[in-house]
Coordinates of C-alpha atoms and ligand atoms in Angstrom, one line a residue:
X1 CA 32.1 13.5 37.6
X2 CA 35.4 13.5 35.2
X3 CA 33.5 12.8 32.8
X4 CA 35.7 9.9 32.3
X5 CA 34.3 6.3 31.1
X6 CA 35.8 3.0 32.1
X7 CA 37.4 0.9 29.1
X8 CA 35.6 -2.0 28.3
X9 CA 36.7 -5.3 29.0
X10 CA 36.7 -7.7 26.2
X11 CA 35.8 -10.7 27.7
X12 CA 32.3 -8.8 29.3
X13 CA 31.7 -8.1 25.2
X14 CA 27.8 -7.5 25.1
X15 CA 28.5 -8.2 21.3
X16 CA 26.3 -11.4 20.3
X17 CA 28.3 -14.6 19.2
X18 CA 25.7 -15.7 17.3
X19 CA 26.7 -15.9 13.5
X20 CA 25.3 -13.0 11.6
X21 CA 25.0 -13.2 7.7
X22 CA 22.4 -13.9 4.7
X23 CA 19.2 -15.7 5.8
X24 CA 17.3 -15.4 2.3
X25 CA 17.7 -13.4 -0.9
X26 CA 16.1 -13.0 -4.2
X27 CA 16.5 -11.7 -7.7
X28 CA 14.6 -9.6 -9.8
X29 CA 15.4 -7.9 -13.2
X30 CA 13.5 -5.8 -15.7
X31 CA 10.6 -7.3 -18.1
X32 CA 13.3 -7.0 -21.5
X33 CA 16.0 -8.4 -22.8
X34 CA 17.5 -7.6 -26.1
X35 CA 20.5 -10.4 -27.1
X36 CA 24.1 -8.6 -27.8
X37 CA 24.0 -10.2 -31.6
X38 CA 21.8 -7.1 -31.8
X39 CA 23.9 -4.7 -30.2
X40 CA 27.2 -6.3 -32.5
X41 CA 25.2 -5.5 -35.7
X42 CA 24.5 -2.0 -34.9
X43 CA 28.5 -1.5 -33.7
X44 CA 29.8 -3.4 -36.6
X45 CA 31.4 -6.2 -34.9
X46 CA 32.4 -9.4 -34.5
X47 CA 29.1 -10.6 -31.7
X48 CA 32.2 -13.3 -30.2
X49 CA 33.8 -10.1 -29.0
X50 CA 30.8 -9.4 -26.6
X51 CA 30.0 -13.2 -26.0
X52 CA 34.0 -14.4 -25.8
X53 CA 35.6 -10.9 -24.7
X54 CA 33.3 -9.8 -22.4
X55 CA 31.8 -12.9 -21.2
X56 CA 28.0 -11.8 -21.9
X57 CA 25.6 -12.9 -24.3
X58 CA 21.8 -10.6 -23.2
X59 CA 21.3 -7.2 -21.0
X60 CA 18.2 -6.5 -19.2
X61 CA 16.2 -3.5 -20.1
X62 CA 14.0 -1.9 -18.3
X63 CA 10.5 -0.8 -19.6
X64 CA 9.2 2.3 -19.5
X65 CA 7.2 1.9 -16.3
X66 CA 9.8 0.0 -14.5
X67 CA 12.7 2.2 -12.2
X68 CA 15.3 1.0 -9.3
X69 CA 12.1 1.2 -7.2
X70 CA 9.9 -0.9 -9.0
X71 CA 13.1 -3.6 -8.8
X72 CA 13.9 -3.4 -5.8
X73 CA 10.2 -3.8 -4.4
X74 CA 9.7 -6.9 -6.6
X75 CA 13.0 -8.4 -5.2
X76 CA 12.1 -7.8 -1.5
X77 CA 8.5 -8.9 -2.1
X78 CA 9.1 -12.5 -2.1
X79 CA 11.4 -12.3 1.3
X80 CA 8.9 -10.2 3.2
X81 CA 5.4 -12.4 2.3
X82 CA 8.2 -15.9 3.3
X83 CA 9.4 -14.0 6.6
X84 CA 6.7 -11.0 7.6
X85 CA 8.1 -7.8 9.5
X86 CA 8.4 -9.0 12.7
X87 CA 12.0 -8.1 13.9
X88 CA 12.4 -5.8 11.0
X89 CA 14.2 -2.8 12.1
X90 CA 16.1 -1.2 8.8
X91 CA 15.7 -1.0 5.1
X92 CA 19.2 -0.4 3.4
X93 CA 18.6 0.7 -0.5
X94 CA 22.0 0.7 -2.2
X95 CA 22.0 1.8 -5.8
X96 CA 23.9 4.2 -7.5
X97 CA 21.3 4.9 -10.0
X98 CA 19.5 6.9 -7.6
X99 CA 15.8 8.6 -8.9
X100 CA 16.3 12.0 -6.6
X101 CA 19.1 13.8 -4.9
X102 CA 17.3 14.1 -1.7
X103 CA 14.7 11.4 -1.1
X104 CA 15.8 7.8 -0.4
X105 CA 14.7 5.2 -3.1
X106 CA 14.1 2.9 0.1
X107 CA 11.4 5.0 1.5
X108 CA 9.4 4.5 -1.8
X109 CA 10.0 0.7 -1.5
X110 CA 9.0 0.7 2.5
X111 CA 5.7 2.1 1.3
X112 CA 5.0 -0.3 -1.8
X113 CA 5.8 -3.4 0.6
X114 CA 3.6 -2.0 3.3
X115 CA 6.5 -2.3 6.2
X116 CA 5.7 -0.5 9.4
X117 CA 6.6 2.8 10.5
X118 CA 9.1 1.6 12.9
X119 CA 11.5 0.5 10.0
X120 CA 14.7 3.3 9.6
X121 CA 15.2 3.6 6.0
X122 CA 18.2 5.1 4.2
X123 CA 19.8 5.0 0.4
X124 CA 23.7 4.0 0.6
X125 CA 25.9 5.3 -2.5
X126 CA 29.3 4.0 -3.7
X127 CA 29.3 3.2 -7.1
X128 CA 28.9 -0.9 -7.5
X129 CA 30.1 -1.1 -3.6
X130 CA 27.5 0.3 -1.8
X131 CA 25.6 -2.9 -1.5
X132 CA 28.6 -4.4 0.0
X133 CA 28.6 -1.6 2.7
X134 CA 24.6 -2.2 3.0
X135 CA 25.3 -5.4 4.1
X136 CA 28.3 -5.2 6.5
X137 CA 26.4 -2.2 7.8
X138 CA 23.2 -4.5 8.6
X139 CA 25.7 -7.1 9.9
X140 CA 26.7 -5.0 12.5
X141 CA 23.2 -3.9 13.3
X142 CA 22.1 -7.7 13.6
X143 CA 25.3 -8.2 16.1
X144 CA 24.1 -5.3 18.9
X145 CA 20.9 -7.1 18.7
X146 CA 20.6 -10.2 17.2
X147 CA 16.5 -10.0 17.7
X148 CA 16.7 -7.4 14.9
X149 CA 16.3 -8.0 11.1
X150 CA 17.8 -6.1 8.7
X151 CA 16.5 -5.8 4.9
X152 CA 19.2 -4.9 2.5
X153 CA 18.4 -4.0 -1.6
X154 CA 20.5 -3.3 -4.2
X155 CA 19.0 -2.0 -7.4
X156 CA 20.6 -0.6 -10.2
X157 CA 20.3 0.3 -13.8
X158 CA 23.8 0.1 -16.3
X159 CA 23.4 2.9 -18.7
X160 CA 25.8 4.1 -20.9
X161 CA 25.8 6.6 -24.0
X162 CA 24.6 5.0 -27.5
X163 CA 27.4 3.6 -29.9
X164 CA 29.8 4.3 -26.5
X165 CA 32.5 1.1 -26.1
X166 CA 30.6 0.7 -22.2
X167 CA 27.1 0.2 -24.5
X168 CA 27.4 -3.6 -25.0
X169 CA 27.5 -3.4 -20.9
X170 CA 24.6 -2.6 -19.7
X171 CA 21.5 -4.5 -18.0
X172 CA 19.8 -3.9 -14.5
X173 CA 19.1 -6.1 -11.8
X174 CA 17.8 -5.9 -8.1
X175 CA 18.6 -8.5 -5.0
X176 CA 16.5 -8.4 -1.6
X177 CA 19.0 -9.8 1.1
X178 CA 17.6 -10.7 4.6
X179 CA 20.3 -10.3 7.4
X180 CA 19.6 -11.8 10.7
X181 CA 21.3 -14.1 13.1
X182 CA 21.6 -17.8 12.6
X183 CA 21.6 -17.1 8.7
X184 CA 19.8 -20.0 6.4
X185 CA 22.5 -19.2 3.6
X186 CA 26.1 -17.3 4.7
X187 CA 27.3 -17.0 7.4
X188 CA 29.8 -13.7 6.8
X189 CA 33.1 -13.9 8.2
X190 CA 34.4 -10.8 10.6
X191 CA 37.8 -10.6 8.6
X192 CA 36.9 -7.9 6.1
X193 CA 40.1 -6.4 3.4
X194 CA 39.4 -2.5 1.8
X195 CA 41.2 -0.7 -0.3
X196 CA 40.2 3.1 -0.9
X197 CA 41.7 5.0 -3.7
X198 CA 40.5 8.6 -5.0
X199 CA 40.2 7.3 -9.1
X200 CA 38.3 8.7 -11.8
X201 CA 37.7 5.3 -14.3
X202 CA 34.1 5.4 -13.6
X203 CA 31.5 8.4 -12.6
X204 CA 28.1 10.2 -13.4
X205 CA 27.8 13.8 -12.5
X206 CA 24.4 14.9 -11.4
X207 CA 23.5 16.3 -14.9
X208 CA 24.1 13.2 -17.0
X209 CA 21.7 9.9 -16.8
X210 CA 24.6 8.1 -18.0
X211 CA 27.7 7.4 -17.1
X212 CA 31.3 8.2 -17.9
X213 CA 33.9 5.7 -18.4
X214 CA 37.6 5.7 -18.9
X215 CA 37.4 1.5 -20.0
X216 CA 41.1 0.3 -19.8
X217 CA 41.5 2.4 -16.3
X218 CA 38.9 1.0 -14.9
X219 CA 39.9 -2.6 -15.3
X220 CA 43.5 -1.4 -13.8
X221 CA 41.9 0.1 -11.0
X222 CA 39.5 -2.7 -10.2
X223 CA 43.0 -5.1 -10.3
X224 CA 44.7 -2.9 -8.0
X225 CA 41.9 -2.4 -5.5
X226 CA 41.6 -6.2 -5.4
X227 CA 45.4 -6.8 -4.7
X228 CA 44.7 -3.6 -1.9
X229 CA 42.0 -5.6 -0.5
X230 CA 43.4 -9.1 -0.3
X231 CA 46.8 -7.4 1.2
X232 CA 44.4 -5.7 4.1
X233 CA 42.6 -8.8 4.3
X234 CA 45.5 -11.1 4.6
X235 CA 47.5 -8.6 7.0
X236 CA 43.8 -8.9 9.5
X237 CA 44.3 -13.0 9.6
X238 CA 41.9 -13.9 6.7
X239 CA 42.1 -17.5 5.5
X240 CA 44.6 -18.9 3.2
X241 CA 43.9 -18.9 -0.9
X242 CA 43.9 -22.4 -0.3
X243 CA 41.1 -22.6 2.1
X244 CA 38.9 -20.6 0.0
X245 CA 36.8 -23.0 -2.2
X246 CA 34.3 -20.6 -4.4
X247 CA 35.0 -17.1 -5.3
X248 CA 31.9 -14.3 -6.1
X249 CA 33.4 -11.2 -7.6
X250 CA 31.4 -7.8 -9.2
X251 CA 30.9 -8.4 -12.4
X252 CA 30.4 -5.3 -15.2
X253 CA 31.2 -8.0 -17.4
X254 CA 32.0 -11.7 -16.5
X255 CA 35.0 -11.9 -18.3
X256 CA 35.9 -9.1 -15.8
X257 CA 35.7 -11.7 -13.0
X258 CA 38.0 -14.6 -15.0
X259 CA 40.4 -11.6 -15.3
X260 CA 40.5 -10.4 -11.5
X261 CA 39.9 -13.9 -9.9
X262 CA 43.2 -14.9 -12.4
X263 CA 45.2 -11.9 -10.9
X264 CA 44.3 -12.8 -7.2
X265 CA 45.5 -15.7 -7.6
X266 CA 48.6 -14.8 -8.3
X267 CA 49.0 -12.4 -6.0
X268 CA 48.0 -14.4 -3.6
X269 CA 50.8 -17.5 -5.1
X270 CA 48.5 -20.0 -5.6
X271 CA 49.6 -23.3 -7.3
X272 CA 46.5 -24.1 -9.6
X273 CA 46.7 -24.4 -12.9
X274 CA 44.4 -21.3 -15.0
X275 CA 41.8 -24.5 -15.4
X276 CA 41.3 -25.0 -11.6
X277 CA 41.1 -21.3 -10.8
X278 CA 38.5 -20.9 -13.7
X279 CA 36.2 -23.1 -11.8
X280 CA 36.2 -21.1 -8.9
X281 CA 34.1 -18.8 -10.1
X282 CA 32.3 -20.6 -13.2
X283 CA 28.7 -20.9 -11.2
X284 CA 28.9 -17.4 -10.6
X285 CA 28.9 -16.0 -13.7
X286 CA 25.9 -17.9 -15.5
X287 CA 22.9 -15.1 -14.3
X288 CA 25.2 -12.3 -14.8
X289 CA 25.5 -13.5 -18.7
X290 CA 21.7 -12.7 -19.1
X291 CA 21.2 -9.8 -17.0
X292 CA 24.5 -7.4 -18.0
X293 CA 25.9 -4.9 -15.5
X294 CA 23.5 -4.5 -12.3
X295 CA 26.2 -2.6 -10.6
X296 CA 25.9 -3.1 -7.1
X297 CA 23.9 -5.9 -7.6
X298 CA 26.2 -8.0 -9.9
X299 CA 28.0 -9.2 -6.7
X300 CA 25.1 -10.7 -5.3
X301 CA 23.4 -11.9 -8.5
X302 CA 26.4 -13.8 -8.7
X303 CA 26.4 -15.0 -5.3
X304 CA 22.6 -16.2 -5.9
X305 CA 23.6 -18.1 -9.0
X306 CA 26.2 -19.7 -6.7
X307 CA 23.9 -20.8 -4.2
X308 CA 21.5 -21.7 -6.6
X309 CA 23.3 -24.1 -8.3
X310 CA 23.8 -26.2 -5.1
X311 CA 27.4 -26.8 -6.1
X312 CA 29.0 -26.1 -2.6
X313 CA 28.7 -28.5 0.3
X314 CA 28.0 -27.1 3.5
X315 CA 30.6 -26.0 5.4
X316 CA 32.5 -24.1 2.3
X317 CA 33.9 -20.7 2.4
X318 CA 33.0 -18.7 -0.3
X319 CA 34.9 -15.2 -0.8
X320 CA 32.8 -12.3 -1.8
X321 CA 35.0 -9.6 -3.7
X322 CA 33.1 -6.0 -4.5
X323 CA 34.4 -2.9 -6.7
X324 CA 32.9 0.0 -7.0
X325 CA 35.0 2.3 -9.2
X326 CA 35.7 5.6 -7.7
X327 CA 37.2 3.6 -6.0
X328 CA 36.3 1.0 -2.5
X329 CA 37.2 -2.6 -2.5
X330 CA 36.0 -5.0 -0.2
X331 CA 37.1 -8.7 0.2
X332 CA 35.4 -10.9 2.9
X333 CA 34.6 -14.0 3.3
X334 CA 31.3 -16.4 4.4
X335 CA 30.4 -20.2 5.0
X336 CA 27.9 -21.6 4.3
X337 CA 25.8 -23.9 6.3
X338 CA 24.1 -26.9 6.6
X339 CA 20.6 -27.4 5.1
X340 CA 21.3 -24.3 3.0
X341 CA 20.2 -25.8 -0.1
X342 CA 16.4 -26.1 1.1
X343 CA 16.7 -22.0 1.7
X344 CA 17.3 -21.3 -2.0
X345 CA 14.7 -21.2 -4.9
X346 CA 16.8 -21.7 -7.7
X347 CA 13.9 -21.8 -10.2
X348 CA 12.9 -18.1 -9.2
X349 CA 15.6 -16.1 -11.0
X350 CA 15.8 -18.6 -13.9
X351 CA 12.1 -17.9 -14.5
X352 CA 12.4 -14.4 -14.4
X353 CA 15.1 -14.0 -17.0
X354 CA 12.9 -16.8 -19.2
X355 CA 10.2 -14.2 -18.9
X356 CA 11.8 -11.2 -20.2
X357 CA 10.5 -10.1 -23.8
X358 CA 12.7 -10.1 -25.9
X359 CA 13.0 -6.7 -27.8
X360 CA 14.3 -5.5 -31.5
X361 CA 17.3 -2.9 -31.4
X362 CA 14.8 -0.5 -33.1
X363 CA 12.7 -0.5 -29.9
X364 CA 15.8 -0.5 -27.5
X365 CA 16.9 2.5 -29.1
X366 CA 13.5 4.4 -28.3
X367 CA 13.8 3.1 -24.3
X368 CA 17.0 4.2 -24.2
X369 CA 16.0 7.8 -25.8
X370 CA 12.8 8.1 -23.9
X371 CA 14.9 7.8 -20.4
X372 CA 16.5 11.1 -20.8
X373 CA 12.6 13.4 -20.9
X374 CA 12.4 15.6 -18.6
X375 CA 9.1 16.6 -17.2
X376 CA 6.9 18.0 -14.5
X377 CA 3.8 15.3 -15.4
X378 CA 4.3 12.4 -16.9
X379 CA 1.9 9.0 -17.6
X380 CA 3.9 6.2 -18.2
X381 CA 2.6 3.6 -20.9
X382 CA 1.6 0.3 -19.1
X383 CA 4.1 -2.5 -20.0
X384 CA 5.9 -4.0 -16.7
X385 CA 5.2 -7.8 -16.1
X386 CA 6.8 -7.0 -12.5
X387 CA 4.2 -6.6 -9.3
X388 CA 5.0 -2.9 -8.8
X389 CA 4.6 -0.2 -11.5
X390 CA 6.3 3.7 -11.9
X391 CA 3.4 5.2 -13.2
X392 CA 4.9 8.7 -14.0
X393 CA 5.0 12.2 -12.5
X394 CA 2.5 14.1 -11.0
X395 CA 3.7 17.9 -10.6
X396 CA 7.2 16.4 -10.3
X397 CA 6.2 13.8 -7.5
X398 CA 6.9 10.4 -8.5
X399 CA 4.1 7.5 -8.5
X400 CA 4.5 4.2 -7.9
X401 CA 1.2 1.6 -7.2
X402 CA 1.2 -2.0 -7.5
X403 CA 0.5 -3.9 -10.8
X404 CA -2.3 -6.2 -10.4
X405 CA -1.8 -9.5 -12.0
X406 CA -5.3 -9.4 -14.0
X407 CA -3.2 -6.3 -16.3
X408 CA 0.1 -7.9 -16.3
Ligands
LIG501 N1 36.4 -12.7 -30.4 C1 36.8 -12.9 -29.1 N2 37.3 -11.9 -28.3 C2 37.4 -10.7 -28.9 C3 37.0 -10.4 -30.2 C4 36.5 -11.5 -31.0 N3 36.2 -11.3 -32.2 N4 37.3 -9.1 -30.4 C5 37.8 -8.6 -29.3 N5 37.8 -9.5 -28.3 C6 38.3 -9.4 -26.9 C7 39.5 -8.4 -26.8 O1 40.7 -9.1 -27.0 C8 39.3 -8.0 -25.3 O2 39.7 -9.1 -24.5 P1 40.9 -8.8 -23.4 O3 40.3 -7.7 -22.5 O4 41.0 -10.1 -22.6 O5 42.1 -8.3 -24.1 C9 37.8 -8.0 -25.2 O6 37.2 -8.7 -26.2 C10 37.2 -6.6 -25.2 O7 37.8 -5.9 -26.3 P2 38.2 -4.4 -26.3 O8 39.1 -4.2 -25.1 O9 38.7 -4.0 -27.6 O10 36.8 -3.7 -26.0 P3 36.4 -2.2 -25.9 O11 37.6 -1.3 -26.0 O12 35.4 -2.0 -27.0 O13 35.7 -2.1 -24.5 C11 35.4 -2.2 -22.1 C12 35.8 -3.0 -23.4 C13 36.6 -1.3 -21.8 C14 35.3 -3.2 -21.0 C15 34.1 -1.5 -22.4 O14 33.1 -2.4 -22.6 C16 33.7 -0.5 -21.2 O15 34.2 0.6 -21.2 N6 32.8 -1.0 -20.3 C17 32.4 -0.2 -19.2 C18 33.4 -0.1 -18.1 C19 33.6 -1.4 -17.3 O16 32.8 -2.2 -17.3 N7 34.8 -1.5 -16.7 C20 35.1 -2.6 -15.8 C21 35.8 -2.2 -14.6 S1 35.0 -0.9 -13.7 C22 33.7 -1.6 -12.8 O17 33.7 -2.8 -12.6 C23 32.6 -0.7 -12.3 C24 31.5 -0.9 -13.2 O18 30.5 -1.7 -12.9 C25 31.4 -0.1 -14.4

């Protein structure tokens, strides 16, 4: 024995040709919402700088018995009771509003939606990207073995300090991806463009339970990442500009997409007028507007709103662009395929943002105060409309139990 292995030939590739990609998703977001009018008041501007400027006009909040937990579970809920377990092999939980330094979010979330023990679970990290490397992760998985199902959440709360410039931009939002093979909804391309740069326009050490911002760098950074990513992605044979017909990008903001969809464009030289490029991304933008920043979900909230609207015709490419400062950029594209409009629910996330109650600034202000206790034991007041509840701390242990509709 040399010890020696024989290189594989290509063409005996054990890798599966079936498409891999998105076979259902869902949305899910906290039981609040207080409208930026609010907010503009408080700051002392003009509320068209939030609704015009920053392309956003409500945030999500999250109430006090409601975590990335309790939104990720009632995201995924819906996907497991319309597909079961069977197949199901991994749980990705991205978020980078973790709830411990040690324990995986996900492993809460297996328990609450009763999957069995033979499902790895892990929590991914990367700022607003991590979802993005959930799912090329599960893609991967699902293409050694197309038999196997992979569940990927995202679930993150936007918090920034009071009276802070980043305030107006916060919100929360989970979504519940199921990757398999011979996807209902995208079908993701194998051309993938990164761009990884060591940049400090957006953080939050382990000692602050919100985060740091340096604003105008971090819009620079996210333009530069993108033009990184479409230069890698173009340099690996990705399609043309031109044969790109919807763009989802992460959204902070939405007006942050209209900026970094116009820059792509023309770094990538394409012809259309600022009108025609607009509209690539106009159906992406319309859930994002009423949930705020969901960090590494905003991407895929996006991408549901796209979907949902039943805009694209079978057989379109849609390109998916994430950020996540620090920085990683991602740029890959998907189709989508026939009969996908039967595999949406486009009423579902409309309902739930039509459900949130809407709250005064006086009693946002005590949320956002009450976040920052820390305590061994802790009961949390019962206020959640959502099907799972955090229920406080028991000797520092968190509790979680499901919300049964007769106290909702
Ligand atoms: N009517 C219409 N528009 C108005 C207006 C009015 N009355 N008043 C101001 N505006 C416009 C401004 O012209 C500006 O537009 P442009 O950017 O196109 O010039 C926009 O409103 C915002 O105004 P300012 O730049 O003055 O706003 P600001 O300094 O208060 O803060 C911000 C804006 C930097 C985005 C801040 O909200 C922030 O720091 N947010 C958090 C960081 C962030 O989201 N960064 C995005 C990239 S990083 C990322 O994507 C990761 C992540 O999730 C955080």
């Amino acid at each position: 024995m040399t010890g020696e292995r024989p290189v594989p030939d290509p063409e005996e590739s054990t890798l599966s040709t079936h498409p891999v990609g998105i076979h259902d998703l869902s949305v899910a977001t906290g039981s609040h919402v207080i409208g930026l009018d609010e907010i503009a008041a408080r700051h002392g501007v003009d509320p068209a700088k939030y609704h015009v400027g920053l392309g956003q006009d409500e945030m999500s909040v999250l109430a006090p018995d409601e975590d990335v937990v309790t939104l990720a579970a009632a995201a995924a809920l819906p996907v497991v009771e319309r597909h079961g377990t069977q197949g199901l092999r991994t749980l990705l939980f991205a978020t980078e509003s973790g709830i411990d330094q040690s324990k995986s979010a996900g492993v809460y979330v297996h328990r609450l939606l009763g999957l069995p023990a033979t499902v790895r679970t892990v929590e991914l990290k990367q700022a607003c990207y991590s979802g993005t490397a959930a799912l090329q992760m599960a893609a991967a998985l699902v293409a050694r073995d197309p038999a196997e199902k992979v569940l990927v959440v995202t679930s993150d709360v936007a918090r920034y300090d009071l009276d802070s410039s980043g305030e107006p931009t916060q919100g929360a939002a989970a979504v519940a991806m199921l990757v398999t093979a011979d996807p209902a909804l995208l079908e993701i391309e194998p051309v993938t463009g990164v761009h990884t740069e060591d940049v400090m326009d957006f953080w939050r050490p382990n000692h602050r339970s919100t985060a740091l911002v340096d604003g105008r760098a971090s819009i620079d950074a996210y333009l530069r990442a993108v033009s990184g990513a479409w230069a890698d992605y173009a340099e690996r044979g990705g399609a043309p500009f031109e044969d790109i017909d919807a763009f989802a990008y992460h959204q902070p903001f939405t007006r942050m997409a209209t900026k970094a969809h116009r820059h792509l464009a023309k770094v990538a030289g394409s012809g259309l007028d600022r009108d025609a490029v607009d509209a690539q991304i106009a159906a992406t933008t319309t859930y994002n507007r009423r949930t705020g920043n969901s960090y590494t979900s905003s991407l895929y909230v996006g991408l549901a709103a796209l979907l949902d609207s039943g805009e694209l015709d079978p057989g379109s490419r849609v390109a998916l662009v994430s950020y996540g400062s620090g920085a990683v950029c991602e740029l890959f594209t998907g189709i989508v395929p026939e009969g996908y409009r039967e595999a949406t629910h486009p009423g579902a996330t409309t309902a739930a943002l039509d459900a949130r109650t809407p709250i005064s600034d006086t009693a946002y202000l005590e949320l956002h105060a009450a976040h920052d206790v820390v305590v061994a034991d802790l009961v949390t007041p019962h206020r959640t409309t959502g099907p799972f509840r955090y229920a406080g701390l028991d000797g520092h242990r968190r509790q979680y139990e499901r919300n049964e509709p007769a106290t909702r």
